[in-house]
XYZ file of C-alpha atoms in Angstrom:
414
model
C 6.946 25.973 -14.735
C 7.663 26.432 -10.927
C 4.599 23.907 -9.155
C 4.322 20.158 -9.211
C 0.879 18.291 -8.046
C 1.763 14.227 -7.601
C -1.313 12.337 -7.558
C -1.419 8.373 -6.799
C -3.885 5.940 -7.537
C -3.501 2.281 -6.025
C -0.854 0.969 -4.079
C 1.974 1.556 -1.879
C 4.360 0.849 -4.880
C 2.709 4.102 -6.455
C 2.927 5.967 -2.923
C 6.751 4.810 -2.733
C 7.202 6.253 -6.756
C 5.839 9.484 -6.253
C 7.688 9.456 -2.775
C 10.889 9.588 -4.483
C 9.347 11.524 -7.679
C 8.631 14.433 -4.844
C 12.337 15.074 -3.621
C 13.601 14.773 -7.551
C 10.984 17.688 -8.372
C 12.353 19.592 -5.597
C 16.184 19.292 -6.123
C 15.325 20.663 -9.717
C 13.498 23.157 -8.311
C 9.789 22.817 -8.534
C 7.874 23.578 -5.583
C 4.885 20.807 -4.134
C 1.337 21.825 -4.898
C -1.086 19.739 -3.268
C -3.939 21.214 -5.671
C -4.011 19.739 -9.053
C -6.299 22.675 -9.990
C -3.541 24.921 -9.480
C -0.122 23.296 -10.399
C 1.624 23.832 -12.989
C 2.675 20.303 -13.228
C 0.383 17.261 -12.542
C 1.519 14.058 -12.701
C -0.635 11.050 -12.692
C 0.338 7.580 -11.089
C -2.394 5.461 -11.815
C -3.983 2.359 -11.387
C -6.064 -0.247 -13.339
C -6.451 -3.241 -10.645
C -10.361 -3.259 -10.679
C -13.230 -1.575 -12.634
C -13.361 1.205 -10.024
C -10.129 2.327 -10.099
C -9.979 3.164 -14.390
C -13.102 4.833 -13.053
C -11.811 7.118 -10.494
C -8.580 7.683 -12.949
C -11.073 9.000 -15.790
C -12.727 11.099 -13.464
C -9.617 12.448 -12.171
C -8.577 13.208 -15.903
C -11.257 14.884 -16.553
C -11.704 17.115 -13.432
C -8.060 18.244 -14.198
C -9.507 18.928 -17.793
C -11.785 21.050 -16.612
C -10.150 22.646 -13.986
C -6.863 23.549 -15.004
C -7.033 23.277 -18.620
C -3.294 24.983 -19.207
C -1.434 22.096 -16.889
C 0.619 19.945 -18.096
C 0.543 15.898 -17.869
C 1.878 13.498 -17.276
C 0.387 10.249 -16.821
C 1.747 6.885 -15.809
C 1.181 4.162 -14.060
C -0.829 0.413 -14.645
C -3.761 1.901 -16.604
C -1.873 4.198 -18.943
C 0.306 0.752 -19.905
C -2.946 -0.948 -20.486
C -4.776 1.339 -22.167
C -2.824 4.160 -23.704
C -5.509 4.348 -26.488
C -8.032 5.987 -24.098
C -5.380 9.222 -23.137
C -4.866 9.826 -26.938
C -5.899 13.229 -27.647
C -5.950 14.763 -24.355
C -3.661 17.659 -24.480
C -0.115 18.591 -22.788
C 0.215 15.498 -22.768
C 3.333 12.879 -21.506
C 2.804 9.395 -21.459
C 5.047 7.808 -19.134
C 5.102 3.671 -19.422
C 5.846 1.995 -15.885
C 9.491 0.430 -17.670
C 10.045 4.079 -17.271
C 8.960 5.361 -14.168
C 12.729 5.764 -12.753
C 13.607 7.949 -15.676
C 10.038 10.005 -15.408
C 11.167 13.334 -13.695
C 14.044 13.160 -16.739
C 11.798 12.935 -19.006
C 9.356 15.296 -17.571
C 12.029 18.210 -17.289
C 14.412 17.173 -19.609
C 18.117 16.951 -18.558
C 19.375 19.030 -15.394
C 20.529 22.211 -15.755
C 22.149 22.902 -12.263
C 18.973 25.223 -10.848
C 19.162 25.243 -7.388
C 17.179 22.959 -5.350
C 14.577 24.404 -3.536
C 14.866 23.295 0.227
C 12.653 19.709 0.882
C 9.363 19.694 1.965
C 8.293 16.209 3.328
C 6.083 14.521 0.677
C 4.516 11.779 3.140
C 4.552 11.833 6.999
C 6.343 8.075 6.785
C 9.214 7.060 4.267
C 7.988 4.802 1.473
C 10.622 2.505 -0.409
C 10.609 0.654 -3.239
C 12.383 -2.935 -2.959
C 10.653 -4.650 -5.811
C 8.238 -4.569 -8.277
C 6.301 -7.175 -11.363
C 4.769 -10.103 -10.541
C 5.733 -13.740 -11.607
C 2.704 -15.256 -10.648
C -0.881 -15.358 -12.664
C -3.779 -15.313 -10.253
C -6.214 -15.753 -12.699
C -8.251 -12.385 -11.494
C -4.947 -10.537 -11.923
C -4.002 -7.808 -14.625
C -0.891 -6.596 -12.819
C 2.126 -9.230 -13.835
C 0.821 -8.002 -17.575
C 1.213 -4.208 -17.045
C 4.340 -4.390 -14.461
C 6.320 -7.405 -15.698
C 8.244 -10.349 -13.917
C 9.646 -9.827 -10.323
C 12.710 -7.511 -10.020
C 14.507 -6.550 -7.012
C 16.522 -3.566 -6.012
C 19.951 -4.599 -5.431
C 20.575 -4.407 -1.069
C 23.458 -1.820 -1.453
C 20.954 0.079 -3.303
C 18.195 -0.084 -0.300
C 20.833 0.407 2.258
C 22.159 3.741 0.897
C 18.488 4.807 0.745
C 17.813 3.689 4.161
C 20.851 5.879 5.240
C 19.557 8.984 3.409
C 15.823 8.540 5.336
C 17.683 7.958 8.358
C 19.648 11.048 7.751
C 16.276 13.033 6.781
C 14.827 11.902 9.968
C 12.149 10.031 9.305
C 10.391 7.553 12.228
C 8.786 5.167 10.176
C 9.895 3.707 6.701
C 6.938 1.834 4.780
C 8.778 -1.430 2.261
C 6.583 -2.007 -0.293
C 6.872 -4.070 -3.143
C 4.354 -5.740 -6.182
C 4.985 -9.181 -5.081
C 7.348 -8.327 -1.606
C 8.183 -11.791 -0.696
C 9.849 -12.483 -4.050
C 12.190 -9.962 -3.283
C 15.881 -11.023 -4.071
C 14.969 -14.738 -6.214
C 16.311 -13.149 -9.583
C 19.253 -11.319 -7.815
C 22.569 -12.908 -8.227
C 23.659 -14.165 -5.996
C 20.190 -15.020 -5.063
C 18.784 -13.451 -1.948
C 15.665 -12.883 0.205
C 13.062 -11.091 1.948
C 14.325 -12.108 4.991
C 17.898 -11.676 4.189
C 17.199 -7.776 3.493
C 15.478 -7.170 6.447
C 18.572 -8.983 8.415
C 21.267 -6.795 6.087
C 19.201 -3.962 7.368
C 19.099 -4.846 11.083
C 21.163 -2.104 13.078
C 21.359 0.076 10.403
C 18.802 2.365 10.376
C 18.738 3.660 14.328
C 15.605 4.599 15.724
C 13.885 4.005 12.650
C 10.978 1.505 12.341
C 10.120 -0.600 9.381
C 6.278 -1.397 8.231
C 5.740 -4.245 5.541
C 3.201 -3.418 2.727
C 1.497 -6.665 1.553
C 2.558 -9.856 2.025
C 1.155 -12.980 0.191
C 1.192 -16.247 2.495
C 2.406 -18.604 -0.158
C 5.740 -17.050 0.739
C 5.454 -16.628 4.167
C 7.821 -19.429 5.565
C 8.186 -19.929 9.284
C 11.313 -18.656 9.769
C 9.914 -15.381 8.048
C 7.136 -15.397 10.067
C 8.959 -15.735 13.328
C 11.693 -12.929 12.473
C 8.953 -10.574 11.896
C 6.764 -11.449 14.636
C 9.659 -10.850 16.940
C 11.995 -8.241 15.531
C 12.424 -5.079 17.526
C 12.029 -2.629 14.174
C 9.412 -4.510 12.220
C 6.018 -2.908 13.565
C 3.774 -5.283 14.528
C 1.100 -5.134 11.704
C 1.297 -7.795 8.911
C -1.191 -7.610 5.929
C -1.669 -11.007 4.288
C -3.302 -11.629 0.695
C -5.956 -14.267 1.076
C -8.145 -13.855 -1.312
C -11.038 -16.030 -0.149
C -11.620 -18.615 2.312
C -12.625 -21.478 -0.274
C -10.168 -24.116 -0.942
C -12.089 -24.386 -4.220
C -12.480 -20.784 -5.094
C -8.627 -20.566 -4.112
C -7.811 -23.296 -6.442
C -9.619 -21.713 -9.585
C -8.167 -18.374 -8.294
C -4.725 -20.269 -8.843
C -3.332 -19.641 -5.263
C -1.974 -23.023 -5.001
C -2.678 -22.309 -1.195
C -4.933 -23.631 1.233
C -7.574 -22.895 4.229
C -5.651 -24.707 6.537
C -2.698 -23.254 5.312
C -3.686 -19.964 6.295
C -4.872 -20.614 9.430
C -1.598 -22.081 10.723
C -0.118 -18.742 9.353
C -2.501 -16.837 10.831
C -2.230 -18.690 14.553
C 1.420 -18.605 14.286
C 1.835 -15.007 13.684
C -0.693 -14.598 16.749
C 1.015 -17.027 18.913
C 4.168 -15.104 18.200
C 2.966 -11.180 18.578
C -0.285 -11.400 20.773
C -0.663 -7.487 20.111
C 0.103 -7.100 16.528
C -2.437 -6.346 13.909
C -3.668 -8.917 11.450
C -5.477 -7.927 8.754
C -6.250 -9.736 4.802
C -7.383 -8.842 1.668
C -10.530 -10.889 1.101
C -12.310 -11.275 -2.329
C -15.836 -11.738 -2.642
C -17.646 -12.434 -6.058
C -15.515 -14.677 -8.154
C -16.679 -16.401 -11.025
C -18.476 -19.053 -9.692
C -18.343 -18.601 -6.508
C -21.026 -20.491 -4.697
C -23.201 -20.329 -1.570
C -21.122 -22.433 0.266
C -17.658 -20.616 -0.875
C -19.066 -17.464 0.399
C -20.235 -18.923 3.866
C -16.629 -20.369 4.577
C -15.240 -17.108 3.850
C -17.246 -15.755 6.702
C -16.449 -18.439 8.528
C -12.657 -17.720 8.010
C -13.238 -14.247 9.296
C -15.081 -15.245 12.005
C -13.318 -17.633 13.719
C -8.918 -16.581 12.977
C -7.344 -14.283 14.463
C -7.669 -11.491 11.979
C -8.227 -8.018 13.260
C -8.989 -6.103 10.027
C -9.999 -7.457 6.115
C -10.467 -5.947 3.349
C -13.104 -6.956 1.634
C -13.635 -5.948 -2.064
C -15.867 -7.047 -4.935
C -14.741 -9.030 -7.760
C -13.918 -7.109 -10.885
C -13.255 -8.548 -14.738
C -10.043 -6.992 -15.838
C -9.348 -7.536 -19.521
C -6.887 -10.184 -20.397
C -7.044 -12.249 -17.255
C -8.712 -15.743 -17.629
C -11.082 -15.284 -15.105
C -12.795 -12.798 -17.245
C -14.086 -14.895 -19.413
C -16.235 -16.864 -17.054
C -19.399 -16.282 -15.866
C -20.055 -13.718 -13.918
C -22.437 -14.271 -10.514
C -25.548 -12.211 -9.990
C -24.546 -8.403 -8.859
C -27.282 -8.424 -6.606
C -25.621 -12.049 -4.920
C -21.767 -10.252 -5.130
C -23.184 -6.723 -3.155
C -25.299 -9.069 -0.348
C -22.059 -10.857 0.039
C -19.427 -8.311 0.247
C -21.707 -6.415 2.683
C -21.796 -9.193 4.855
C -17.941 -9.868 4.933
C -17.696 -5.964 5.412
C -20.301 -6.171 8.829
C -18.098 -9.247 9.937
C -14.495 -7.510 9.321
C -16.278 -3.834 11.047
C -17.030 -6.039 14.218
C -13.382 -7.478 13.953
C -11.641 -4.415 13.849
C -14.014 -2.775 16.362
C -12.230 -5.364 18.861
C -9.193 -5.128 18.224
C -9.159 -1.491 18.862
C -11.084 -1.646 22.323
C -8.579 -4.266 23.550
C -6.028 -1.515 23.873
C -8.158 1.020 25.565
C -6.316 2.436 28.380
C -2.912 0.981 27.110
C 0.122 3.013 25.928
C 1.166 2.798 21.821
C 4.265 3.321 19.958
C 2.489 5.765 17.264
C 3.758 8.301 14.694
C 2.023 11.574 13.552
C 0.277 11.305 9.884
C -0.976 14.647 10.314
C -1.562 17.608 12.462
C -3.149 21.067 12.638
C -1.942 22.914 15.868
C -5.377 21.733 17.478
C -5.569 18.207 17.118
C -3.281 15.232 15.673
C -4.174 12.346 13.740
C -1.231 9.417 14.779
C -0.892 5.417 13.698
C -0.047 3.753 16.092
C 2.790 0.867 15.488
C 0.058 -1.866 15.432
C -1.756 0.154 12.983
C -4.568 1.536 15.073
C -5.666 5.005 13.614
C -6.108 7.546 16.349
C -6.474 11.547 17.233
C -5.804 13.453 19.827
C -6.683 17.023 21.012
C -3.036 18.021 22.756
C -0.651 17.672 19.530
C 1.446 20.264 21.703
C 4.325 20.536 19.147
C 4.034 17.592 17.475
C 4.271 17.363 13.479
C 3.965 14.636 10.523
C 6.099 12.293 10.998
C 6.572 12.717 14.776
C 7.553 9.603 17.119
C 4.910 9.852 20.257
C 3.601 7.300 22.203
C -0.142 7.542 22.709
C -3.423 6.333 25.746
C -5.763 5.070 23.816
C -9.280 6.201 25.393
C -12.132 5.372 23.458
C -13.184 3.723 20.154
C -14.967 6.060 17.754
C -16.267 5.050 14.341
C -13.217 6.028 11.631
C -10.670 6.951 14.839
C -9.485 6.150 18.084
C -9.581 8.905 20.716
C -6.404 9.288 22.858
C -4.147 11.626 24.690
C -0.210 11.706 24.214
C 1.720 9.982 27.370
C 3.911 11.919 29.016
């Protein structure tokens, strides 16, 4: 066995795994292989948080199946914890549960043998780390706390040594991600914080920028707000969970947040960094769910300051409470999230032609000699047809020029 394909389903947390998965494979001397179809090796980091994504995992299982019939698997991840009973039978098979993720290239290979390591290859453009994972909340929509477990942190001396080695590895940009990030350090003892983390990790790390996954605003206190808002090596993009814009819908969501609540978040953050990106997760479709839920949610994107939402479609997941309540009409949930969508395309549209003719921070996601795909630090997704010698992971600063449908169109500063 000499090939590895690492395939992720979901979120950052699985992007920050198979991060680190990558550079174990390689110091034991497997080699990356972007193509499931011919690896020797595929594993599987999966994802269960809506209807879709079991879908696009069973599709994915059986394209492999069909493809590469001699590979072997393993799979892991939130839907292989919540339903094992589906992968019985497939064959060359390794079930991996997520209590066991850190151990999974162990128990993939078996103990180390002292091969050589072959020399890195860069898995992502951007470092991804891991500060936390499980849930200790219970949205009532949510699967996750039931497939990843309570909250638990990675101890800081742990994050800073892995800081140092990214650092040393030269990477730009470092992504945090976490299940539930702003619980970060509560069950630590002594207990700690988000925000005392990202202060132990202040001078630290160099050049090197730091990009919060998800944050949910129930946890989002002002001083938090105001040390990211302003810090020098937090980029300025901040991704909020919202949910919905119904006090009512929030409440049977069990949010224990508000409208209001939000909005003085949302101002804040705005009043704070007038260029940063704001963007939200928005639900639309909840069990019960009414006309006039739906038309404050619009009315939430319409009038804060968010630049980009995500807007997704309610989906039953087994277990949850919410499941068990009546579902709205399908036609009713695909009128409204198309709506929300037009809204949060018109939104984003906006934000990106504010900066036209202005100079980004931005670092290079990908590149093929001819042209250059960059994100800029405020998360605005741009290309650019003189790369030069730039490559992934790259520092450049960018002129954004135009506003194109999927990209932004800009030339590197010189």
């Amino acid at each position: 066995m000499t090939s590895v394909s690492l395939q992720n389903f979901g979120c950052r947390v699985n992007q920050a795994e198979a991060f680190e998965w990558a550079e174990e494979f390689q110091r034991r001397g497997l080699r990356l292989e972007p193509d499931a179809g011919r690896s020797d090796l595929v594993v599987i980091n999966t994802c269960t948080l809506t209807g879709r994504a079991d879908r696009d995992v069973r599709k994915f299982l059986a394209k492999v199946g069909r493809e590469n019939p001699g590979a072997r698997l393993v799979v892991t991840g939130c839907f292989s914890d919540r339903a094992p009973a589906e992968l019985a039978g497939i064959p060359n098979l390794i079930l991996v549960a997520n209590a066991d993720k850190a151990r999974l290239v162990g128990i993939t290979l078996g103990p180390e043998t002292g091969a050589a390591a072959r020399p890195p290859v860069r898995f992502r453009s951007r470092g991804l780390l891991k500060v936390q994972d499980g849930c200790d909340s219970r949205c009532t929509f949510c699967v996750i706390p039931s497939v990843r477990g309570r909250s638990r942190s990675v101890p800081p001396r742990e994050l800073g040594e892995r800081m140092e080695t990214l650092a040393r590895q030269g990477f730009n940009e470092v992504v945090l991600t976490g299940i539930h990030l702003n619980s970060y350090g509560r069950d630590l003892q002594p207990a700690s914080s988000l925000l005392g983390l990202l202060r132990g990790m202040e001078g630290r790390i160099g050049r090197m920028r730091l990009r919060l996954s998800s944050l949910d605003p129930r946890g989002l206190d002002p001083e938090l707000a105001e040390f990211l808002a302003c810090s020098s090596f937090v980029q300025p993009h901040f991704h909020l969970s919202l949910q919905h814009g119904s006090d009512r819908v929030l409440a049977r969501m069990g949010r224990k947040s508000t409208v209001d609540e939000y909005s003085r978040i949302l101002d804040g953050l705005r009043r704070l960094a007038p260029e940063a990106c704001l963007g939200a997760d928005i639900m639309s479709g909840f069990p019960g769910e009414s006309e006039e839920d739906f038309r404050a949610t619009a009315d939430l994107i319409r009038r804060s300051p968010l630049n980009y939402v995500h807007v997704f479609s309610y989906s039953a997941r087994p277990g949850t409470a919410a499941s068990a309540w009546p579902a709205i009409d399908p036609a009713s949930v695909r009128r409204r999230t198309a709506f929300l969508r037009s809204l949060a395309a018109v939104k984003y549209a906006e934000f990106r032609r504010s900066f036209i003719g202005k100079t980004l921070d931005a670092v290079v996601i990908r590149t093929d000699g001819r042209r250059a795909e960059l994100l800029t630090a405020n998360d605005i997704k741009a290309r650019t047809d003189d790369p030069g010698s730039l490559v992934p992971g790259d520092a450049a600063r960018v002129v954004l020029e135009a506003v194109e449908e999927r990209l932004a169109r800009g030339r590197i500063a010189a």
